[in-house]
Structures are given as structure tokens and as C-alpha cells.
Coordinates of C-alpha atoms in Angstrom, one line a residue:
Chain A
X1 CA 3.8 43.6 -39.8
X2 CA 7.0 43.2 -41.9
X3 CA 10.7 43.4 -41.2
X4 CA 10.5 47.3 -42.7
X5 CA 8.7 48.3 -39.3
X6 CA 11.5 47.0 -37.4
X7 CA 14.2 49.0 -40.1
X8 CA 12.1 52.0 -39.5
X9 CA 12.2 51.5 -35.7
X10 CA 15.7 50.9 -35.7
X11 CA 16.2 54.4 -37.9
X12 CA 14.3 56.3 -35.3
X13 CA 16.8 54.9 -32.4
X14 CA 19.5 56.3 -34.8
X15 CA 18.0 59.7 -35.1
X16 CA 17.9 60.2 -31.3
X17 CA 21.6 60.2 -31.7
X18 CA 21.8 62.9 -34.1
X19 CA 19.3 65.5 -33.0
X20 CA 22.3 68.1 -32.7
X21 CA 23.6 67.3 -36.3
X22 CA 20.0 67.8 -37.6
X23 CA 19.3 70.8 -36.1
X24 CA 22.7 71.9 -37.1
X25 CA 22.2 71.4 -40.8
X26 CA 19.0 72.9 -40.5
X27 CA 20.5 75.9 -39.0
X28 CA 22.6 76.1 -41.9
X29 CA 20.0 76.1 -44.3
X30 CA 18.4 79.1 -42.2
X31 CA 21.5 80.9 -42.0
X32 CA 22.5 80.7 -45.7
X33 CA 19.0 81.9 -47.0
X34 CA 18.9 84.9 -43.7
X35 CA 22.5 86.0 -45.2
X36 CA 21.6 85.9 -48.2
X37 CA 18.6 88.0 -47.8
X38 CA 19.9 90.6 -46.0
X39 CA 22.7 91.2 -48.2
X40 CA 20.0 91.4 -51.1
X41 CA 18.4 94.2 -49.2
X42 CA 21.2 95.7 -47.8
X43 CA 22.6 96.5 -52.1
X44 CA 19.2 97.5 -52.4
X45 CA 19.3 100.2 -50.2
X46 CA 23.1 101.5 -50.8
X47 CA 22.1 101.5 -54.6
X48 CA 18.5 103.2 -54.5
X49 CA 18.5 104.6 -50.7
X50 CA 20.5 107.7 -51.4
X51 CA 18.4 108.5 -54.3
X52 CA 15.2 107.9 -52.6
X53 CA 16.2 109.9 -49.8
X54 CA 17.5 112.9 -51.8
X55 CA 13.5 112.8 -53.2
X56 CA 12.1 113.5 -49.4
X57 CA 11.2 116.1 -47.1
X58 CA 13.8 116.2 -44.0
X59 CA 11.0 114.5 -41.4
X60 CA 10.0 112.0 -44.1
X61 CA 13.9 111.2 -44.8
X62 CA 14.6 110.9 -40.8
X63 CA 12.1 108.5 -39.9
X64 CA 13.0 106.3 -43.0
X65 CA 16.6 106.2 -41.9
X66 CA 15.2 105.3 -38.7
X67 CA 12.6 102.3 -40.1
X68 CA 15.8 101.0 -42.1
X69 CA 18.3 101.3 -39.1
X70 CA 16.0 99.2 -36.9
X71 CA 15.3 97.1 -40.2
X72 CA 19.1 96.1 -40.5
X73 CA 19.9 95.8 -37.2
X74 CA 17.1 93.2 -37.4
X75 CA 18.0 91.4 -40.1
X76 CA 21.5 91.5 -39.2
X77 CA 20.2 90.1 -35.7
X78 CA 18.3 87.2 -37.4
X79 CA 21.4 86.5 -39.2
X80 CA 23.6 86.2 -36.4
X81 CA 21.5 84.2 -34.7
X82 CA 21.1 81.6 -37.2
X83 CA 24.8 81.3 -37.3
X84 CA 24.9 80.9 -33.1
X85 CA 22.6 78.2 -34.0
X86 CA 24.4 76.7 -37.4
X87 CA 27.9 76.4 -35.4
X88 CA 27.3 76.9 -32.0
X89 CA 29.4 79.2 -29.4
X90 CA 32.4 77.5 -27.4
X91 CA 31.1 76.6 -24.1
X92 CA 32.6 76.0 -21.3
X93 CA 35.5 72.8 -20.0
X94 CA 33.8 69.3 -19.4
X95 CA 35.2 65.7 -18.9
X96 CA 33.8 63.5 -21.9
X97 CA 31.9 60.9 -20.6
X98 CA 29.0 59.9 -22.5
X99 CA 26.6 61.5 -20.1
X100 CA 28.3 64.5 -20.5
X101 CA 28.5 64.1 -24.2
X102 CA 24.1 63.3 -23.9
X103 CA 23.8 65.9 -21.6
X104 CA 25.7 69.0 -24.0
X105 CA 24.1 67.4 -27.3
X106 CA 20.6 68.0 -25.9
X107 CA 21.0 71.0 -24.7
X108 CA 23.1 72.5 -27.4
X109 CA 20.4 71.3 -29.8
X110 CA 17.6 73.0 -27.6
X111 CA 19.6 76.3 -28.0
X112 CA 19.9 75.9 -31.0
X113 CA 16.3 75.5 -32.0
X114 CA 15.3 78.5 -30.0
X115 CA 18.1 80.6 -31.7
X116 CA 16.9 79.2 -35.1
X117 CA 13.1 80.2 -34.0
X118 CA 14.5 83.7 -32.4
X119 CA 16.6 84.7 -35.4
X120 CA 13.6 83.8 -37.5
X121 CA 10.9 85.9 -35.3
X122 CA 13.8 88.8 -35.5
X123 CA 14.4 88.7 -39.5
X124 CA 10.7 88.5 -39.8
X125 CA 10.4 91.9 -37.3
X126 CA 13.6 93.7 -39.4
X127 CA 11.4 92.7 -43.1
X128 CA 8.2 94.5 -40.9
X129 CA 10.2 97.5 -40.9
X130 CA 11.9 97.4 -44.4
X131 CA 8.3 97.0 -45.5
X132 CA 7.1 100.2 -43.1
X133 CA 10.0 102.1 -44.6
X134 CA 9.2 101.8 -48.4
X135 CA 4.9 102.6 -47.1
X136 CA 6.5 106.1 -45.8
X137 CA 8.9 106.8 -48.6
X138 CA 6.5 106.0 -50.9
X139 CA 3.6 108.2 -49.2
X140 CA 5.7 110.5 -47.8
X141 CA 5.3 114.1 -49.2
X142 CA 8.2 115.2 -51.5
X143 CA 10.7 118.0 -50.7
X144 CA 9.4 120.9 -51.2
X145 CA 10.7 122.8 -54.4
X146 CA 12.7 125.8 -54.5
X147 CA 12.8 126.7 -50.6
X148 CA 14.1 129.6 -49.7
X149 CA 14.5 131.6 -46.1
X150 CA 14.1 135.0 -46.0
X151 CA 15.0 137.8 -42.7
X152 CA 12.9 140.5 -42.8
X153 CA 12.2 143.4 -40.4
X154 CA 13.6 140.5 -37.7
X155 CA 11.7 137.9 -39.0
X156 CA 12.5 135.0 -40.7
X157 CA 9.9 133.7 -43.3
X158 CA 10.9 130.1 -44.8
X159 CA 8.7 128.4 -47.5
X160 CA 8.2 127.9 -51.2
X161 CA 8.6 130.4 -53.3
X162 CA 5.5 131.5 -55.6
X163 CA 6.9 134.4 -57.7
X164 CA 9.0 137.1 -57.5
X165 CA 8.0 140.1 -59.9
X166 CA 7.6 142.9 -57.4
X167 CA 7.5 141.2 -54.1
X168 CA 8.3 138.0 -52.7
X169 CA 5.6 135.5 -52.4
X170 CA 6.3 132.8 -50.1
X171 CA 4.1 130.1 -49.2
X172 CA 4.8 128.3 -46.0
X173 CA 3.7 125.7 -44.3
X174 CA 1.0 126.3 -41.3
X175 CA 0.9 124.3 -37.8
X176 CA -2.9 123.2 -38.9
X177 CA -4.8 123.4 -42.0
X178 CA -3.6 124.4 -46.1
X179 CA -0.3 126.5 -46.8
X180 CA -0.5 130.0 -46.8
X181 CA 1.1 132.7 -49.3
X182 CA 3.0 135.7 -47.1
X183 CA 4.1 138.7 -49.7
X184 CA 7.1 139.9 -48.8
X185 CA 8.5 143.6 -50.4
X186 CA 12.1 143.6 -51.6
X187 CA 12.6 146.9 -49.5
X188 CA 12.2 144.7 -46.5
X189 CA 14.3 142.2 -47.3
X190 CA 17.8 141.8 -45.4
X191 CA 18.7 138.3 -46.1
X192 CA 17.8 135.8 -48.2
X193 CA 19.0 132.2 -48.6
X194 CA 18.0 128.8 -50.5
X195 CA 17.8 126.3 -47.8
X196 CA 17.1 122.5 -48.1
X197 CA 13.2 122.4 -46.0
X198 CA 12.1 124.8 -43.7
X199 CA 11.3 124.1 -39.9
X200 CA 8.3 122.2 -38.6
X201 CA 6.0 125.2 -37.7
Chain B
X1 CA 25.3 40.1 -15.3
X2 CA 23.2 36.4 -15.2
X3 CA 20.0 36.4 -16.0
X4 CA 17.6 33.2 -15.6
X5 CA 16.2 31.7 -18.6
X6 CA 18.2 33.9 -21.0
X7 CA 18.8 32.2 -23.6
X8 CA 22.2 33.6 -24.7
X9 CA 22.8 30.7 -27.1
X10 CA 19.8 31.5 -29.6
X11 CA 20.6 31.9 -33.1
X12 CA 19.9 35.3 -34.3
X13 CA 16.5 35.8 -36.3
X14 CA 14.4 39.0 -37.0
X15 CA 11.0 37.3 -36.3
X16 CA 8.0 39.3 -35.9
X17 CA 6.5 38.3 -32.4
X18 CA 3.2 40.4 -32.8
X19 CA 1.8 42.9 -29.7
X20 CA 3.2 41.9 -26.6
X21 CA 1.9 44.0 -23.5
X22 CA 4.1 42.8 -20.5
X23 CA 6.3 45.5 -21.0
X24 CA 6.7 48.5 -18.2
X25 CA 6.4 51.6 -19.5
X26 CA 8.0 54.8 -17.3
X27 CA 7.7 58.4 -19.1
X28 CA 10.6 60.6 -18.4
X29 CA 10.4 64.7 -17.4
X30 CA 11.6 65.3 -20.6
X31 CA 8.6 63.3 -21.9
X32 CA 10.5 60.3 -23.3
X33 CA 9.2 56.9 -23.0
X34 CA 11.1 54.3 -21.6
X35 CA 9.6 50.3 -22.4
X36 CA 11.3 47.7 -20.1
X37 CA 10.9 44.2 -20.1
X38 CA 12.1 40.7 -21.0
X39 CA 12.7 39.6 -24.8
X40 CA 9.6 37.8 -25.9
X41 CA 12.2 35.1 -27.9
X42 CA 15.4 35.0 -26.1
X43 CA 13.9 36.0 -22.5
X44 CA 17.0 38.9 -22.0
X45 CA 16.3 42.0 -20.4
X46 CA 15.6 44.5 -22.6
X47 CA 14.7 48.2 -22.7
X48 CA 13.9 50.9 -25.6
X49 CA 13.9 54.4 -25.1
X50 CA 11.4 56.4 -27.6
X51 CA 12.4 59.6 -27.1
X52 CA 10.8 63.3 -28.0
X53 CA 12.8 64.6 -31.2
X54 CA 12.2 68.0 -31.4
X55 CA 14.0 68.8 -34.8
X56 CA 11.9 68.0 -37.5
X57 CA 8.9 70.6 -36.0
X58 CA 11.1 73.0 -37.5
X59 CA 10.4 72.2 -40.7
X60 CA 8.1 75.6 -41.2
X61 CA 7.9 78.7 -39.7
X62 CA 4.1 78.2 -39.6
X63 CA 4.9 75.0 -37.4
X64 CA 7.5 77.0 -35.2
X65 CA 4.8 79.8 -34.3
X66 CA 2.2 77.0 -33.6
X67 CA 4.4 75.4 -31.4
X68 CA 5.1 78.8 -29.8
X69 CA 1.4 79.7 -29.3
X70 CA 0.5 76.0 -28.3
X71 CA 0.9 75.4 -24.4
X72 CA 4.0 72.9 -24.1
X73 CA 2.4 69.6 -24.3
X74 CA 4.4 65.8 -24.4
X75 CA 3.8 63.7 -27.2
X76 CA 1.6 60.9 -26.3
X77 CA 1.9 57.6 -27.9
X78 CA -1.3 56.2 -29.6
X79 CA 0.3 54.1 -31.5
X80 CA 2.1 50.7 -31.2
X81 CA 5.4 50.6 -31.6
X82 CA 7.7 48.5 -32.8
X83 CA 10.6 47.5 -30.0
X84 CA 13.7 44.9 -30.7
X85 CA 15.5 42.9 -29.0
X86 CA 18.3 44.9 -27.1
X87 CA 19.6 42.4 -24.6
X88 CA 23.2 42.9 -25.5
X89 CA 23.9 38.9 -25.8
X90 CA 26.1 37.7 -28.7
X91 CA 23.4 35.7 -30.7
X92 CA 25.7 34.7 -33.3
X93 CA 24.3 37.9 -34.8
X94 CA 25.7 38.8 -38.2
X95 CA 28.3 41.9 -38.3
X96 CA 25.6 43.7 -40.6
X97 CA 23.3 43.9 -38.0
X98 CA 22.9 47.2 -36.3
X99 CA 20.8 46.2 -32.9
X100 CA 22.5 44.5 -29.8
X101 CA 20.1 41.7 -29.6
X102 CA 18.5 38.3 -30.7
X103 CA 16.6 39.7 -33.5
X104 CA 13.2 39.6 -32.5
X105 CA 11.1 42.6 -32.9
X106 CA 7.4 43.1 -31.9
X107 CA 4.6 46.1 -30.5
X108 CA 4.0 47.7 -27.7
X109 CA 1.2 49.7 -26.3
X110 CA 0.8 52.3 -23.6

């Protein structure tokens, strides 16, 4: 045994007195690299979103906006918490004794950990969902191509349109099973608009 | 506060006094370990608190969910450690020294 044992021991007594400061710091760390992240992703999606978006059918671009609602909220979440747990929220009035002082410093470090750990879990859940988002956009579909919708003899018939030479033929989409192509005669057309996507059948 | 056979006029030393085992140990809730006894060289009372430090099990998220899915458990202590004389006396201790004591260090053992 040498004198270093003794330094080290006398280091550890130390650290019991900084525990708060530690986790702080830590914190910090978590908080800058959280941030950081988020805002990364966050450009990302101002900068591409829109044009990925404008690329997919309307029930592909509604549950993407969803996934990447719930995927900032997260991340924005995890953030937040990391700063609650870099710099702490004012508490309430206490006399400063050292007790006190013990007594606040453990359990403001304690809170702080489990914020850390919480905000870490969260940002981890909100990456989940940025990760689900891109899967769907990415095997989502397309928007269909010229859609049109089209009123005739009371109905309306909305779906792709095939050709046009003597009669209009439409394919639309079916509840089960392929597309199928409706003619249509001009004669019985008495409205006729290009429309974005047409109804879930 | 007098305490027989303290020897308050001691010169300060940092001498290594080996294992020692008549210390009491008491473990708090929190899972802290409190050692209590008389200084081996100057005969003061003396205590050391090791306490459970829980900041550095942060270091990794892969820690962090271990220590989530693990059952809360206190540390144990199968190791001697080293303890130093804390008795508070003056010692003629240099002003570079940072413990409150005679100096002496040794082990102690659950």
C-alpha cells in the first residue's frame, strides 16, 4: 500500500461533495448534443419535407406529418429535459444550513439523472419515429398522376385518367383487389375537374 | 469534546497502518457506508462515510437502460478501503493538507 491509495481515497471523499456539479456538467454535454441534433433534423425536414410531401398520395402525406409531429415533439421533449437537468428549475424557499444544503444537492442531482435518463429514453422514441417516417415516405405509393373527377348521370367517378380519344377512361382505385378502368362517354359528362387524389373507396 | 488517550499532540504523518478491523460499520437507507472507530495512531474518534455516487453510471446509455432493467440493488463493498484519520485535532498538520486528522491512513473491511 502506498500514500497514492490514501490520495485516491481522499479524491473519492471530494467527489461526494460534488455529485450535483457532475451530474450538472454531464447534463450539459447531453443537452448540447440533444439540441444540436434536433435542430439538424428539424432543417432537414423544412428543406426536403415539403418536397417529399408534395411527391405522396394524401393518406401517405397525413400519416407522415403525423410520424414527424410526434417525432419533434419528442425530440423537442428530450431536449427540454436535458436542459431541466443541465440547470435545474427554481425550487422552492429554504434556510441554508448545511443539511439543507445536503439534503437539496442530493436530491436535485437524483432529478437530475432521471431527467438526463428520461430526456434520453424520449429523444431516442422521437429518432423511432423520424426513422418510421422516412420507411413510409419512402415505401409509400406516389400520388397518383393526372387525377381527375368527373359527374356523370349523378355520379361522380374520380381516378386516373387512361385516355381520352372518344370516351373517358378512368381508372380508379377499388376497396379490394387491382384498379379498374370505367369508360365514361363525353355525352354523359356534366362536370369535370383535375383534383389533387381521389377518396379512399 | 475530551477524549481519553487522544493523543492531540502527535506530529502529523501519513503512515500506512495496514488492515485494521475494529472499526463499526453501519450501512445507511440510502446504501452508504458509514466506518466508525478510534484512529489506529493518534487514538481520536474517527468516522468515514463511503457513500453511493450515482453519477458516473451515466456514462452510457447502454449502462443507463441496464440500470433501468436491473432491480435496484446497493453497492456492496468487497473490497478494502482505504480510511484516514478524520479526528479533527490540530496535529501540527501542514496547511497543504486536505484531511482533518493525524495523517494516518489504513483498510478496512466489511
Amino acid at each position: 500500500m502506498t500514500i497514492e491509495r490514501k490520495r485516491w481515497a481522499q479524491r473519492a471523499q471530494a467527489l461526494r461533495l460534488e455529485q450535483l456539479a457532475a451530474i450538472r456538467s454531464r447534463a450539459e454535454q447531453w443537452r448540447n448534443g440533444l439540441v444540436g441534433l434536433t435542430a439538424l433534423l428539424g432543417v432537414a425536414a423544412v428543406v426536403k419535407g415539403p418536397e417529399v410531401a408534395a411527391d405522396l398520395s394524401a393518406d401517405a402525406r397525413s400519416t407522415v406529418v403525423n410520424l414527424m409531429t410526434g417525432a419533434f415533439a419528442a425530440l423537442v421533449t428530450g431536449s427540454l429535459l436535458a436542459m431541466f437537468a443541465a440547470f435545474g428549475v427554481p425550487g422552492r424557499k429554504q434556510l441554508m444550513t448545511g443539511e439543507a444544503l445536503q439534503v437539496w444537492e442530493e436530491r436535485e442531482a437524483a432529478k437530475a439523472r432521471a431527467a438526463v435518463l428520461a430526456g434520453a429514453l424520449v429523444f431516442l422514441g422521437g429518432l423511432v419515429l423520424v426513422g418510421l417516417a422516412t420507411r413510409h415516405a419512402a415505401l409509400s405509393p406516389g400520388k397518383p398522376d393526372n387525377v381527375i373527377s368527373v359527374k356523370a348521370r349523378g355520379d361522380v367517378i374520380c381516378g386516373s385518367l387512361v385516355s381520352g380519344t372518344d370516351r373517358l377512361r378512368i381508372k380508379r382505385r377499388t376497396e379490394v383487389g387491382s384498379p379498374v378502368v370505367t369508360n365514361v362517354p363525353f355525352a354523359q359528362i356534366s362536370e369535370l375537374a383535375l383534383v389533387e387524389d381521389c377518396p379512399r373507396p | 469534546m475530551s477524549e481519553p488517550g487522544h493523543d492531540r499532540n502527535l506530529a502529523y504523518a501519513e503512515v500506512d497502518l495496514g488492515a485494521k478491523s475494529d472499526f463499526r460499520m453501519t450501512r445507511a437507507d440510502d446504501g452508504s457506508i458509514r466506518f466508525a472507530g478510534n484512529c489506529p495512531r493518534c487514538h481520536g474518534e474517527t468516522t468515514m462515510l463511503f457513500s453511493v455516487v450515482r453519477g458516473d453510471r451515466l456514462g452510457s446509455a447502454q449502462k443507463a437502460l441496464r440500470r433501468l432493467a436491473r432491480r435496484r440493488r446497493e453497492p456492496a463493498l468487497s473490497k478494502p478501503a482505504t480510511m484516514y484519520c478524520e479526528c479533527g485535532a490540530g496535529h501540527q498538520r501542514p496547511t497543504t493538507a486536505s484531511d482533518a486528522g493525524c495523517g494516518a491512513y489504513w483498510t478496512v473491511t466489511p
